């Protein structure tokens, strides 16, 4: 599970959506069997959840008050 904190901090530091990083790591583990990626990220429910949250965040960033609420909620959730 050392990769999971790296995925979130790496995604945040590089400006990439953290959910997209989880989704890409999960797809890499499930499809390409990349070593070093936790098996949990390749589970179908995790992939679906990451994809849904990625899409929600993509659209939430475009709506002014929703964006502020989304950012405030994720200030507590992500750390």
PDB file of C-alpha atoms in Angstrom, residues 3 7-8 10 18-19 22 26 31-32 37 40-41 45 51 55 57 59 62 69 78-79:
ATOM      1  CA  UNK A   3       1.951   3.175  -3.842  1.00  0.00           C
ATOM      2  CA  UNK A   7      -0.370   8.137  -6.320  1.00  0.00           C
ATOM      3  CA  UNK A   8      -2.343  10.817  -4.490  1.00  0.00           C
ATOM      4  CA  UNK A  10       2.113  12.520  -7.138  1.00  0.00           C
ATOM      5  CA  UNK A  18      -6.002  12.286  -8.022  1.00  0.00           C
ATOM      6  CA  UNK A  19      -8.923  10.144  -9.168  1.00  0.00           C
ATOM      7  CA  UNK A  22      -5.953   5.994  -9.222  1.00  0.00           C
ATOM      8  CA  UNK A  26      -5.870   0.467 -11.572  1.00  0.00           C
ATOM      9  CA  UNK A  31      -4.925  -4.889 -17.953  1.00  0.00           C
ATOM     10  CA  UNK A  32      -1.128  -4.908 -18.059  1.00  0.00           C
ATOM     11  CA  UNK A  37       0.585  -1.466  -8.064  1.00  0.00           C
ATOM     12  CA  UNK A  40      -6.943  -3.318  -4.725  1.00  0.00           C
ATOM     13  CA  UNK A  41      -6.588  -0.621  -7.383  1.00  0.00           C
ATOM     14  CA  UNK A  45     -15.542  -1.396  -8.017  1.00  0.00           C
ATOM     15  CA  UNK A  51     -13.983   6.939 -13.016  1.00  0.00           C
ATOM     16  CA  UNK A  55     -15.989  12.735 -14.142  1.00  0.00           C
ATOM     17  CA  UNK A  57     -14.701  16.511 -10.419  1.00  0.00           C
ATOM     18  CA  UNK A  59     -17.670  18.901 -14.268  1.00  0.00           C
ATOM     19  CA  UNK A  62     -16.743  24.274 -14.186  1.00  0.00           C
ATOM     20  CA  UNK A  69     -17.993  23.171  -2.172  1.00  0.00           C
ATOM     21  CA  UNK A  78      -8.069  13.708   0.559  1.00  0.00           C
ATOM     22  CA  UNK A  79      -5.472  14.038   3.321  1.00  0.00           C
TER      23      UNK A  79
END
